[in-house]
């Protein structure tokens, strides 16, 4: 069993960077979708791939993994059905100082994938610090209905910017009112 540990919660801007996903099954598919949604260019290296993965906009190399495949990548996912291949991918990625996720043994890599609820750029991501993906999934499902609409977000952003431009004490007063409105909308005490 995976020893629970707290990880660094962080959101990475990797738009335009290259990701290499080794493997072409359902797990590689999930990771490829996540990486594409975050604006990365995704290369898939696998002798065969599932139909849904074929439908995505990736650069597919239809062959087994070779050391050297990771040059120029920012993020690497090892998601083959062979633990020894995944281990080699992780070693190569770590030698290059890259972010790497090992689908067969999360503790070997330095990158875990959270469950995510998202609307209009607001993202709530859950990691359980262990392997309980169904809990992470349930918590983000519960959160989804709390996410504001794009219209609410637009109004709140404009109110904040307007308040920041005001002199004190009006600035603090307007920011306080905005904070109360947001907390009420999300259902937490003001
Ligand atoms: C959140 C999400 C993100 C994502 O994957 O993109 C995610 N798993 C998701 C789905 C999912 N996972 C599994 C199935 C069953 C069907 C299948 O086999 O495919 C399904 C499908 C489903 O449930 O729909 C099985 C499974 N998962 C892991 C193992 C252990 C192992 O392989 O050893 C096993 C096999 C043993 C078992 O059944 O437990 C391990 C991990 N899964 C994690 C994340 C990380 C821990 C997250 C945490 O707890 O914090 C970690 C450590 C991976 C990592 O980050 O390295 C995504 C939900 C996305 C959403 O919201 O829709
Ligand atoms: N982390 C998770 O959420 C999670 C969930 C389920 C399974 N897993 C683990 O993830 C791994 C992949 O699961 P899956 O269901 O997608 O597997 P799968 O068997 O459906 O697919 C494996 C893929 O690896 C490719 N492959 C095999 N040898 C390769 C090589 N040498 N180089 C490149 N590609 C190669 C195959 O062509 C295939 O596309 C397994 O180790 C499984 O235990 C992780």
Coordinates of C-alpha atoms and ligand atoms in Angstrom, one line a residue:
X1 CA 0.0 0.0 0.0
X2 CA 1.2 3.5 -0.8
X3 CA 2.3 5.4 2.3
X4 CA 0.2 8.6 2.5
X5 CA 2.2 11.8 2.0
X6 CA 1.5 15.4 1.3
X7 CA 2.7 16.6 -2.0
X8 CA 3.4 20.1 -3.4
X9 CA 0.1 21.5 -4.8
X10 CA 1.0 23.6 -7.8
X11 CA -0.5 24.5 -11.2
X12 CA 2.0 24.4 -14.0
X13 CA 1.8 26.6 -17.2
X14 CA 3.2 24.2 -19.8
X15 CA 1.4 25.6 -22.9
X16 CA 3.3 24.7 -26.0
X17 CA 5.7 22.4 -24.3
X18 CA 6.2 18.8 -25.4
X19 CA 4.9 15.8 -23.4
X20 CA 5.8 12.2 -24.2
X21 CA 3.3 9.5 -23.2
X22 CA 4.7 6.0 -23.4
X23 CA 1.9 3.4 -23.9
X24 CA -1.4 3.5 -25.8
X25 CA -4.0 2.0 -23.5
X26 CA -6.8 3.6 -21.4
X27 CA -4.5 5.1 -18.9
X28 CA -2.3 6.7 -21.6
X29 CA -5.6 8.0 -23.1
X30 CA -6.6 9.7 -19.8
X31 CA -3.2 11.3 -19.3
X32 CA -3.0 12.4 -23.0
X33 CA -6.4 14.1 -22.7
X34 CA -5.3 15.9 -19.5
X35 CA -2.0 17.1 -21.2
X36 CA -3.8 18.3 -24.3
X37 CA -6.3 20.2 -22.3
X38 CA -3.4 22.0 -20.6
X39 CA -2.1 23.0 -24.0
X40 CA 0.9 20.6 -24.4
X41 CA 1.9 19.0 -27.6
X42 CA 1.6 15.3 -27.0
X43 CA 3.7 12.5 -28.5
X44 CA 2.6 8.9 -28.0
X45 CA 5.1 6.1 -28.2
X46 CA 3.5 2.7 -28.3
X47 CA 3.3 -0.2 -30.8
X48 CA -0.5 0.0 -30.7
X49 CA -3.0 2.4 -29.3
X50 CA -6.7 2.3 -28.4
X51 CA -9.3 3.9 -30.8
X52 CA -10.1 6.9 -28.5
X53 CA -6.4 7.7 -28.4
X54 CA -6.3 7.5 -32.2
X55 CA -9.0 10.2 -32.3
X56 CA -6.9 12.7 -30.4
X57 CA -4.5 15.2 -31.9
X58 CA -1.2 13.5 -30.9
X59 CA 2.0 12.6 -32.7
X60 CA 2.0 8.8 -32.6
X61 CA 5.2 6.9 -33.0
X62 CA 4.1 3.3 -33.6
X63 CA 7.0 1.4 -32.0
X64 CA 8.3 0.4 -28.6
X65 CA 10.0 2.9 -26.3
X66 CA 13.7 3.6 -26.8
X67 CA 16.0 5.5 -24.5
X68 CA 16.6 8.9 -26.2
X69 CA 12.9 9.4 -26.9
X70 CA 12.6 11.9 -24.1
X71 CA 14.9 14.6 -25.4
X72 CA 13.1 18.0 -25.6
X73 CA 10.2 16.9 -23.5
X74 CA 9.0 18.8 -20.4
X75 CA 6.6 16.0 -19.0
X76 CA 6.8 12.3 -19.4
X77 CA 4.2 9.6 -18.6
X78 CA 5.1 5.9 -18.4
X79 CA 1.9 4.0 -19.0
X80 CA 2.8 0.7 -20.7
X81 CA 1.6 -2.6 -19.4
X82 CA 5.3 -3.5 -18.5
X83 CA 6.6 -2.4 -15.2
X84 CA 10.2 -2.8 -16.3
X85 CA 9.6 -0.5 -19.4
X86 CA 7.9 2.1 -17.1
X87 CA 10.8 1.9 -14.7
X88 CA 13.3 2.5 -17.6
X89 CA 11.2 5.5 -18.8
X90 CA 11.2 6.9 -15.2
X91 CA 15.0 6.5 -14.9
X92 CA 15.6 8.2 -18.3
X93 CA 13.3 11.1 -17.4
X94 CA 14.9 11.6 -14.0
X95 CA 18.4 11.6 -15.6
X96 CA 17.1 14.5 -17.7
X97 CA 15.5 16.3 -14.7
X98 CA 12.0 16.0 -16.2
X99 CA 8.6 15.7 -14.6
X100 CA 7.5 12.0 -14.8
X101 CA 4.5 10.0 -13.9
X102 CA 4.7 6.2 -13.6
X103 CA 1.2 4.7 -14.0
X104 CA 2.2 1.4 -12.6
X105 CA 3.9 2.7 -9.5
X106 CA 3.1 6.3 -8.5
X107 CA 5.9 6.5 -5.9
X108 CA 8.6 6.0 -8.6
X109 CA 7.7 9.2 -10.5
X110 CA 7.7 12.8 -9.2
X111 CA 4.3 13.7 -10.7
X112 CA 0.8 12.5 -9.7
X113 CA -2.4 13.3 -11.6
X114 CA -5.3 14.7 -9.5
X115 CA -9.0 14.5 -10.2
X116 CA -10.2 17.9 -11.4
X117 CA -13.5 19.9 -11.5
X118 CA -13.2 22.8 -13.9
X119 CA -15.3 25.7 -15.3
X120 CA -14.1 28.8 -17.1
X121 CA -10.5 28.4 -15.9
X122 CA -11.4 27.8 -12.3
X123 CA -9.9 24.4 -11.4
X124 CA -10.3 22.4 -8.2
X125 CA -7.9 19.6 -8.1
X126 CA -7.8 16.8 -5.5
X127 CA -5.0 14.5 -4.6
X128 CA -5.6 12.0 -1.8
X129 CA -1.9 11.6 -1.1
X130 CA -2.3 7.9 -1.6
X131 CA -4.1 5.8 -4.2
X132 CA -7.8 6.4 -3.7
X133 CA -8.9 7.8 -7.1
X134 CA -12.6 7.1 -6.4
X135 CA -12.4 9.5 -3.4
X136 CA -10.6 12.1 -5.4
X137 CA -13.3 11.7 -8.1
X138 CA -16.2 11.9 -5.6
X139 CA -14.8 15.1 -4.0
X140 CA -14.5 16.9 -7.3
X141 CA -18.0 15.8 -8.4
X142 CA -19.3 17.3 -5.2
X143 CA -17.4 20.5 -5.9
X144 CA -18.5 20.9 -9.5
X145 CA -21.9 22.5 -8.7
X146 CA -20.1 25.2 -6.6
X147 CA -18.1 26.5 -9.4
X148 CA -19.2 30.0 -10.5
X149 CA -20.6 30.7 -14.0
X150 CA -18.5 32.7 -16.5
X151 CA -20.9 35.6 -15.9
X152 CA -20.4 35.6 -12.2
X153 CA -16.6 35.4 -12.7
X154 CA -16.7 38.3 -15.1
X155 CA -18.6 40.5 -12.6
X156 CA -16.4 39.5 -9.7
X157 CA -13.2 40.1 -11.6
X158 CA -14.4 43.6 -12.7
X159 CA -15.5 44.5 -9.2
X160 CA -12.1 43.5 -7.8
X161 CA -10.2 45.5 -10.4
X162 CA -12.4 48.5 -9.8
X163 CA -11.9 48.2 -6.1
X164 CA -8.1 47.9 -6.4
X165 CA -8.1 51.3 -8.3
X166 CA -10.0 53.1 -5.4
X167 CA -8.3 55.1 -2.6
X168 CA -8.7 53.8 1.0
X169 CA -11.0 53.4 2.9
X170 CA -13.3 52.8 -0.1
X171 CA -10.9 50.1 -1.5
X172 CA -11.1 47.9 1.7
X173 CA -14.8 48.4 1.9
X174 CA -15.5 47.3 -1.7
X175 CA -13.1 44.4 -1.4
X176 CA -14.8 43.3 1.8
X177 CA -18.3 43.5 0.1
X178 CA -17.0 41.4 -2.8
X179 CA -15.5 38.9 -0.4
X180 CA -18.8 38.5 1.4
X181 CA -20.7 38.1 -1.9
X182 CA -18.3 35.5 -3.1
X183 CA -18.4 33.5 0.1
X184 CA -22.3 33.6 0.1
X185 CA -22.4 32.4 -3.5
X186 CA -20.1 29.5 -2.6
X187 CA -22.1 28.7 0.6
X188 CA -19.5 29.4 3.3
X189 CA -20.0 31.8 6.3
X190 CA -19.1 35.4 5.4
Ligands
LIG1 C1 -8.0 11.1 -10.6 C2 -7.6 10.3 -11.8 C3 -6.8 11.2 -12.7 C4 -6.3 10.5 -13.9 O1 -6.0 9.3 -13.9 O2 -6.1 11.2 -14.9 C5 -6.8 9.1 -11.2 N1 -7.3 8.0 -11.5 C6 -8.5 8.1 -12.2 C7 -9.3 7.1 -12.7 C8 -9.2 5.7 -12.5 N2 -8.2 5.1 -11.8 C9 -8.4 3.8 -11.8 C10 -9.6 3.5 -12.5 C11 -10.2 2.1 -12.7 C12 -10.3 1.7 -14.1 C13 -8.9 1.5 -14.7 O3 -8.2 0.5 -14.4 O4 -8.5 2.4 -15.6 C14 -10.1 4.7 -13.0 C15 -11.2 5.0 -13.9 C16 -12.4 5.5 -13.2 O5 -12.5 5.4 -12.0 O6 -13.2 6.1 -13.9 C17 -7.6 2.7 -11.2 C18 -6.3 3.0 -10.6 N3 -5.7 4.2 -10.3 C19 -4.5 4.1 -9.8 C20 -4.3 2.7 -9.6 C21 -3.1 2.1 -8.9 C22 -2.1 1.5 -9.8 O7 -2.1 1.6 -11.1 O8 -1.1 1.0 -9.2 C23 -5.4 2.0 -10.2 C24 -5.6 0.5 -10.3 C25 -6.1 -0.1 -9.0 C26 -7.3 0.5 -8.4 O9 -8.4 0.2 -9.0 O10 -7.2 1.2 -7.4 C27 -3.6 5.1 -9.4 C28 -3.8 6.5 -9.5 N4 -4.9 7.1 -10.0 C29 -4.8 8.4 -9.8 C30 -5.6 9.3 -10.5 C31 -3.6 8.7 -9.0 C32 -4.1 8.8 -7.5 C33 -5.1 9.9 -7.3 C34 -5.4 10.1 -5.8 O11 -6.0 9.2 -5.2 O12 -5.1 11.1 -5.3 C35 -2.7 7.5 -9.2 C36 -1.8 7.2 -8.1 C37 -2.0 7.8 -10.5 C38 -0.9 8.8 -10.5 O13 -1.2 10.0 -10.5 O14 0.2 8.4 -10.7 C39 -8.7 9.6 -12.5 C40 -10.1 10.1 -12.3 C41 -10.4 11.1 -13.3 C42 -11.8 11.6 -13.2 O15 -12.1 12.5 -12.3 O16 -12.7 11.2 -13.9
LIG2 N1 -2.7 5.1 -12.6 C1 -3.9 4.7 -12.9 O1 -4.9 5.4 -12.9 C2 -4.0 3.3 -13.5 C3 -5.2 2.7 -13.7 C4 -5.2 1.4 -14.2 C5 -4.0 0.8 -14.5 N2 -2.8 1.4 -14.3 C6 -1.5 0.8 -14.7 O2 -1.2 1.6 -15.9 C7 -0.5 0.7 -16.9 C8 -1.2 0.8 -18.2 O3 -2.6 0.4 -18.1 P1 -3.5 0.3 -19.4 O4 -4.8 -0.3 -18.9 O5 -3.5 1.6 -20.1 O6 -2.7 -0.8 -20.2 P2 -2.9 -1.6 -21.6 O7 -2.4 -2.9 -21.5 O8 -4.3 -1.3 -22.1 O9 -2.0 -0.8 -22.6 C9 -0.6 -0.9 -22.6 C10 0.0 -0.1 -23.7 O10 1.4 -0.2 -23.6 C11 2.0 -0.3 -24.9 N3 3.3 -0.9 -24.7 C12 3.7 -2.1 -24.4 N4 5.0 -2.3 -24.4 C13 5.5 -1.1 -24.8 C14 6.8 -0.6 -25.0 N5 7.9 -1.3 -24.8 N6 7.0 0.7 -25.4 C15 5.9 1.5 -25.6 N7 4.6 1.1 -25.4 C16 4.4 -0.2 -25.0 C17 1.0 -1.2 -25.6 O11 1.2 -1.1 -27.0 C18 -0.3 -0.7 -25.1 O12 -0.7 0.4 -25.9 C19 -0.5 -0.6 -16.2 O13 0.8 -0.8 -15.6 C20 -1.6 -0.6 -15.2 O14 -1.2 -1.4 -14.1 C21 -2.8 2.6 -13.8

